[in-house]
Amino acid sequence: MSRSSFTLSCHAPSAVLRFLVLACIMVGLVGTGMPVSAQGNPAAASATRIAEAEAEVRAVDRALDSKVDDDDRRELRDRAQGAKDSTDQAVSDLTEQLALVNARITGLGTPTPGEAEAPELVAQRKALSLLRSTIDAAIKRGRLAGVEAGQLVDEIDQSKAAQFNEKLSSKAPSPLSPAFWTIVLEQAPRDWRRVGLFLKQGGEQIAQQWRGGIPWQALLGFALAVMLIGPVRLGGHRLAQRRLIAEAPPSRVRRSAYTFWRVAVGTLCPLAAAFIFVQGLRWAGLLPQRWTSFLDGFVFASGVAGFTAAVTGAVLMRSQPSWRIAPLDNETAQRLRPLSWGLTLLTFITTMVMSFEGAIGSSRSAVIASQAVEALLHLLLIVATLVVLGQLRARRIAQEDAATHAGVSAGLSVATLVAWIAVGVAGLALLVGYIWFSWFVALMIGWTVLLGSALYLMLVAADDIATSVFVRDSKVGVTLTRALGVRGSMIDQFGLVLSGMIRLVLVLLTLGVLLQPFGASGDPGAVFDQITSVADGVKIGNVWISPGAILRGLVVLFVGLGLVRLFMRWLEQRYLPATDLDGSGRNSVSLVARYIGIALAVIWALASLGIGVERIALLLSALSVGIGFGLQAITQNFVSGLILLAERPIKIGDLIRVGTDEGDVKRISVRSTEIELADHSTLIVPNSELITKSVLNKTLAGPLGRVQIQFSVPIETDADMVRGIVLDCFTAEEAVLADPAPKAFIDSIVDGRIHFNCFAHVESPRAAYGTRSAVLFALLSALRDKDIEIGTLPQKMELVRHGGTASPAAPAPPGQDETKMK
């Protein structure tokens, strides 16, 4: 991207003059009593900040005309970003002042035609109009300066990315060809002379600075360095473990705290040891000036190596498996620990070689040769690690230890496949001659493993701390419940949400660090910008190249759906169980969240293709005609499903009757509802049927079920005794509820029989049928024991002759049922 042809330098005198005029007008208005601000003159201060930002932008622009290294580029970017932030804040302040001036002008009103205004009003109106135009011009200049500062930031980022791409595409002779080693051997004598000169000059400076006495400062620094690496580091581990076991309650937080303590001690002790050793040499006056950058690199390499060893050791935790966070068995930890020490050693050697080459000014051929050796060593270490992991996995599969590798085998397989592909590409590039590319890929694999391990530890620790501190049973949770009356479920939900937010921030920070070599600034806010810049395709006019655009859209869609899947897993397994919602409510929230997430993923994928929201709306409006004619049923069911999820007239677990079918609701989606019938078959009902037609929901108002028993006894029978028998039968049945209490009523007395209508309630309509059968068994047995004849409703029999008239039948004897036949 080229910088804008318009520069601020040509307008600098007029800008300064405008700002001075603005300041004078503001001071004059303040002197006349206008309430511009309660604290001095903020508008003039904002104008001054804009002028300073313009000068800073011009300085950065001139500095970019010359060649700059990485450190200068980073400094220039910070200066341009600071100028942009300053102009944005100044424009915001001036916008507020412009609103105050406009309000003041509005308060003065409009002049009345034909009437002369007071001279003070005329002067104030004129001054306010001039002030408004001046502030408006300053706002425009501030916005322009902010735009140019942002362009400079983008140019610096893109130049860094372009330099990186140039290194990736650089090609040298293949290490297998004689030409490669011929160039190295030709430059070797000069490189050896540089090494000898470096050592000779350093030795001469040490000899000159030697005063003949014992360099106790250097010896003390060396002794302290040895103490820090050995006894202090190991003692810190043991001390933290004892204190945590003795004082901290047994919980996941204790394990996470010990892990982070190990990482901190394992990183700071080598770093401090190297720093104290170098400072001892410096205090003793034995540090050669030319060795300063090399020894500073030694300090940095010690810190990086210590961090690598500490993080990998904290993940594996070979000697203390009970404190291990990662789901690894002892055999895996034992096999991988030597490889982690190999990674630590390679990291230290690689950093030291880079520092040494920079200190002596090695030739390009020597640098390429060292990078080839380093790339080969890293690739061999990666291959050894992959082979060990493959052996361990094959042994587990052979032993059918499903509990150990269940849930991680798929992810491990994908990661292993990607690693093998990366190693193969890097190895092939090394053989062909793309040495820097191979070196970079090999180092990035190790760097990714290291960052991934550190990220895993941080994610687990963040979840442990957030979900242990903010839980209803913790001290914080009990305090919030008692002091503020907060519900326990709300505290649990806050802990889960806080854990998710912290983990998201940690992922973004790690992505920013991981993408730094690709041109990212490392700031959390720039991560998405970097992802967007990587995903940009080739554009010719207004047309994007279709293969890349389609591939990018598919990648973005898969990433979006993967994020939706992870979010749904967290929502369904972690957040929703901590709420007070029932199963149906959780299903409604889960379904709505899933469809919203899928819709956002699709919109994100379309946006990556260059299809904006307005085009999506146009597409939907074009499809609405087809939806109106051909997809009416689907649309109706979809809308009905949303109504069911929102109003919840039918919930999961309800016992409903649709037409002649009765069963339990098992699943509600946006298209249909699944009902499990009594014979365990599934009835799939479109949602529109449940909205537009009558549905009997037996568990909507309450979960109770009712048992009804109707029978008759002869009129000579003691009705009170029969009622007592019925109530005793109800009471003896465990499924019958005491509240509401069972009731027995005399419904009628017809044809010499007493008709009883009895009711009882059970916990669920599903239990009514079985309970009614059990009560009937008990009732029949009790009535037979009392010699009480039981019957059903009296019925009448009529005989109908075919082809003739019906003649009345003889009346049935008392106590017998009569049947009506036609």
Tab-separated table of N, CA, C and O in Angstrom, residues 240-241 243-245 247-262 317 322-325 457-471 474-476 499:
chain	number	residue	atom	x	y	z
A	240	ALA	N	6.975	-24.843	47.927
A	240	ALA	CA	5.614	-24.568	47.466
A	240	ALA	C	4.725	-25.783	47.630
A	240	ALA	O	3.558	-25.669	48.042
A	241	GLN	N	5.252	-26.956	47.365
A	241	GLN	CA	4.443	-28.162	47.498
A	241	GLN	C	4.052	-28.400	48.952
A	241	GLN	O	2.901	-28.729	49.267
A	243	ARG	N	3.844	-26.157	51.392
A	243	ARG	CA	2.920	-25.123	51.864
A	243	ARG	C	1.518	-25.333	51.309
A	243	ARG	O	0.515	-25.147	52.018
A	244	LEU	N	1.433	-25.731	50.055
A	244	LEU	CA	0.113	-25.955	49.465
A	244	LEU	C	-0.575	-27.153	50.093
A	244	LEU	O	-1.787	-27.142	50.319
A	245	ILE	N	0.169	-28.206	50.380
A	245	ILE	CA	-0.431	-29.379	51.005
A	245	ILE	C	-0.874	-29.071	52.422
A	245	ILE	O	-1.942	-29.499	52.883
A	247	GLU	N	-1.488	-25.951	53.871
A	247	GLU	CA	-2.349	-24.793	54.121
A	247	GLU	C	-3.531	-24.710	53.171
A	247	GLU	O	-4.626	-24.328	53.581
A	248	ALA	N	-3.335	-25.012	51.919
A	248	ALA	CA	-4.417	-24.841	50.945
A	248	ALA	C	-5.369	-26.026	51.001
A	248	ALA	O	-4.952	-27.162	51.193
A	249	PRO	N	-6.667	-25.790	50.895
A	249	PRO	CA	-7.632	-26.901	50.883
A	249	PRO	C	-7.470	-27.722	49.614
A	249	PRO	O	-7.075	-27.206	48.569
A	250	PRO	N	-7.758	-29.011	49.685
A	250	PRO	CA	-7.611	-29.856	48.491
A	250	PRO	C	-8.625	-29.471	47.419
A	250	PRO	O	-9.827	-29.621	47.597
A	251	SER	N	-8.134	-28.940	46.325
A	251	SER	CA	-9.002	-28.517	45.228
A	251	SER	C	-8.149	-28.400	43.976
A	251	SER	O	-6.922	-28.554	44.006
A	252	ARG	N	-8.821	-28.119	42.879
A	252	ARG	CA	-8.097	-27.956	41.621
A	252	ARG	C	-7.229	-26.709	41.626
A	252	ARG	O	-6.216	-26.655	40.930
A	253	VAL	N	-7.601	-25.702	42.415
A	253	VAL	CA	-6.815	-24.473	42.463
A	253	VAL	C	-5.420	-24.753	43.015
A	253	VAL	O	-4.431	-24.170	42.570
A	254	ARG	N	-5.319	-25.641	43.982
A	254	ARG	CA	-4.016	-25.967	44.549
A	254	ARG	C	-3.105	-26.581	43.490
A	254	ARG	O	-1.921	-26.258	43.395
A	255	ARG	N	-3.662	-27.449	42.683
A	255	ARG	CA	-2.871	-28.064	41.621
A	255	ARG	C	-2.426	-27.029	40.588
A	255	ARG	O	-1.263	-27.013	40.160
A	256	SER	N	-3.330	-26.135	40.202
A	256	SER	CA	-2.978	-25.096	39.233
A	256	SER	C	-1.956	-24.126	39.813
A	256	SER	O	-1.034	-23.683	39.111
A	257	ALA	N	-2.109	-23.774	41.084
A	257	ALA	CA	-1.151	-22.860	41.709
A	257	ALA	C	0.245	-23.467	41.738
A	257	ALA	O	1.249	-22.782	41.466
A	258	TYR	N	0.338	-24.748	42.055
A	258	TYR	CA	1.646	-25.395	42.075
A	258	TYR	C	2.254	-25.448	40.669
A	258	TYR	O	3.463	-25.245	40.493
A	259	THR	N	1.432	-25.683	39.677
A	259	THR	CA	1.934	-25.722	38.295
A	259	THR	C	2.496	-24.373	37.876
A	259	THR	O	3.595	-24.287	37.304
A	260	PHE	N	1.767	-23.302	38.179
A	260	PHE	CA	2.244	-21.979	37.800
A	260	PHE	C	3.471	-21.585	38.618
A	260	PHE	O	4.340	-20.856	38.129
A	261	TRP	N	3.538	-22.026	39.852
A	261	TRP	CA	4.726	-21.745	40.650
A	261	TRP	C	5.955	-22.435	40.041
A	261	TRP	O	7.040	-21.847	39.985
A	262	ARG	N	5.784	-23.653	39.583
A	262	ARG	CA	6.890	-24.356	38.923
A	262	ARG	C	7.337	-23.632	37.658
A	262	ARG	O	8.533	-23.499	37.388
A	317	MET	N	5.020	-33.342	34.233
A	317	MET	CA	5.052	-33.633	35.680
A	317	MET	C	5.429	-35.101	35.906
A	317	MET	O	4.690	-35.877	36.512
A	322	SER	N	0.623	-37.144	40.657
A	322	SER	CA	-0.613	-36.730	41.324
A	322	SER	C	-0.898	-35.247	41.137
A	322	SER	O	-2.035	-34.810	41.320
A	323	TRP	N	0.129	-34.455	40.805
A	323	TRP	CA	-0.059	-33.021	40.578
A	323	TRP	C	-0.192	-32.697	39.096
A	323	TRP	O	-0.210	-31.531	38.723
A	324	ARG	N	-0.267	-33.689	38.245
A	324	ARG	CA	-0.284	-33.473	36.799
A	324	ARG	C	-1.655	-32.952	36.368
A	324	ARG	O	-2.689	-33.507	36.738
A	325	ILE	N	-1.658	-31.899	35.570
A	325	ILE	CA	-2.902	-31.317	35.050
A	325	ILE	C	-3.331	-32.006	33.761
A	325	ILE	O	-4.509	-32.321	33.577
A	457	LEU	N	-2.039	-24.793	30.074
A	457	LEU	CA	-1.906	-24.592	31.521
A	457	LEU	C	-2.690	-23.365	31.969
A	457	LEU	O	-3.368	-23.384	33.014
A	458	MET	N	-2.630	-22.282	31.185
A	458	MET	CA	-3.349	-21.066	31.564
A	458	MET	C	-4.855	-21.249	31.481
A	458	MET	O	-5.599	-20.747	32.329
A	459	LEU	N	-5.316	-21.984	30.462
A	459	LEU	CA	-6.755	-22.211	30.334
A	459	LEU	C	-7.287	-23.041	31.498
A	459	LEU	O	-8.344	-22.735	32.065
A	460	VAL	N	-6.551	-24.084	31.850
A	460	VAL	CA	-6.990	-24.919	32.963
A	460	VAL	C	-6.969	-24.131	34.262
A	460	VAL	O	-7.898	-24.202	35.083
A	461	ALA	N	-5.905	-23.338	34.454
A	461	ALA	CA	-5.817	-22.543	35.684
A	461	ALA	C	-6.930	-21.496	35.751
A	461	ALA	O	-7.530	-21.281	36.812
A	462	ALA	N	-7.215	-20.847	34.632
A	462	ALA	CA	-8.281	-19.844	34.627
A	462	ALA	C	-9.629	-20.472	34.960
A	462	ALA	O	-10.417	-19.917	35.740
A	463	ASP	N	-9.893	-21.633	34.375
A	463	ASP	CA	-11.153	-22.315	34.677
A	463	ASP	C	-11.197	-22.780	36.130
A	463	ASP	O	-12.234	-22.654	36.791
A	464	ASP	N	-10.084	-23.304	36.630
A	464	ASP	CA	-10.062	-23.767	38.018
A	464	ASP	C	-10.305	-22.615	38.988
A	464	ASP	O	-11.097	-22.726	39.933
A	465	ILE	N	-9.624	-21.498	38.763
A	465	ILE	CA	-9.743	-20.372	39.693
A	465	ILE	C	-11.141	-19.764	39.630
A	465	ILE	O	-11.787	-19.527	40.659
A	466	ALA	N	-11.624	-19.497	38.407
A	466	ALA	CA	-12.927	-18.832	38.273
A	466	ALA	C	-14.059	-19.696	38.804
A	466	ALA	O	-14.952	-19.214	39.508
A	467	THR	N	-14.027	-21.002	38.479
A	467	THR	CA	-15.127	-21.880	38.901
A	467	THR	C	-14.974	-22.372	40.336
A	467	THR	O	-15.896	-22.999	40.861
A	468	SER	N	-13.832	-22.122	40.958
A	468	SER	CA	-13.672	-22.474	42.366
A	468	SER	C	-13.932	-21.297	43.281
A	468	SER	O	-14.443	-21.468	44.389
A	469	VAL	N	-13.600	-20.101	42.838
A	469	VAL	CA	-13.850	-18.910	43.657
A	469	VAL	C	-15.324	-18.520	43.594
A	469	VAL	O	-15.964	-18.278	44.623
A	470	PHE	N	-15.866	-18.475	42.379
A	470	PHE	CA	-17.261	-18.067	42.206
A	470	PHE	C	-18.140	-19.309	42.077
A	470	PHE	O	-18.569	-19.702	40.984
A	471	VAL	N	-18.385	-19.935	43.203
A	471	VAL	CA	-19.280	-21.067	43.296
A	471	VAL	C	-20.081	-20.904	44.582
A	471	VAL	O	-19.615	-20.285	45.546
A	474	SER	N	-18.390	-21.710	47.972
A	474	SER	CA	-17.137	-21.089	48.377
A	474	SER	C	-17.398	-19.932	49.339
A	474	SER	O	-18.545	-19.524	49.575
A	475	LYS	N	-16.311	-19.396	49.893
A	475	LYS	CA	-16.447	-18.268	50.804
A	475	LYS	C	-17.037	-17.057	50.091
A	475	LYS	O	-17.885	-16.349	50.649
A	476	VAL	N	-16.554	-16.820	48.867
A	476	VAL	CA	-17.098	-15.692	48.107
A	476	VAL	C	-18.573	-15.919	47.801
A	476	VAL	O	-19.397	-14.999	47.927
A	499	SER	N	-14.924	-17.509	33.524
A	499	SER	CA	-13.933	-18.455	33.015
A	499	SER	C	-13.882	-18.423	31.488
A	499	SER	O	-12.798	-18.399	30.890
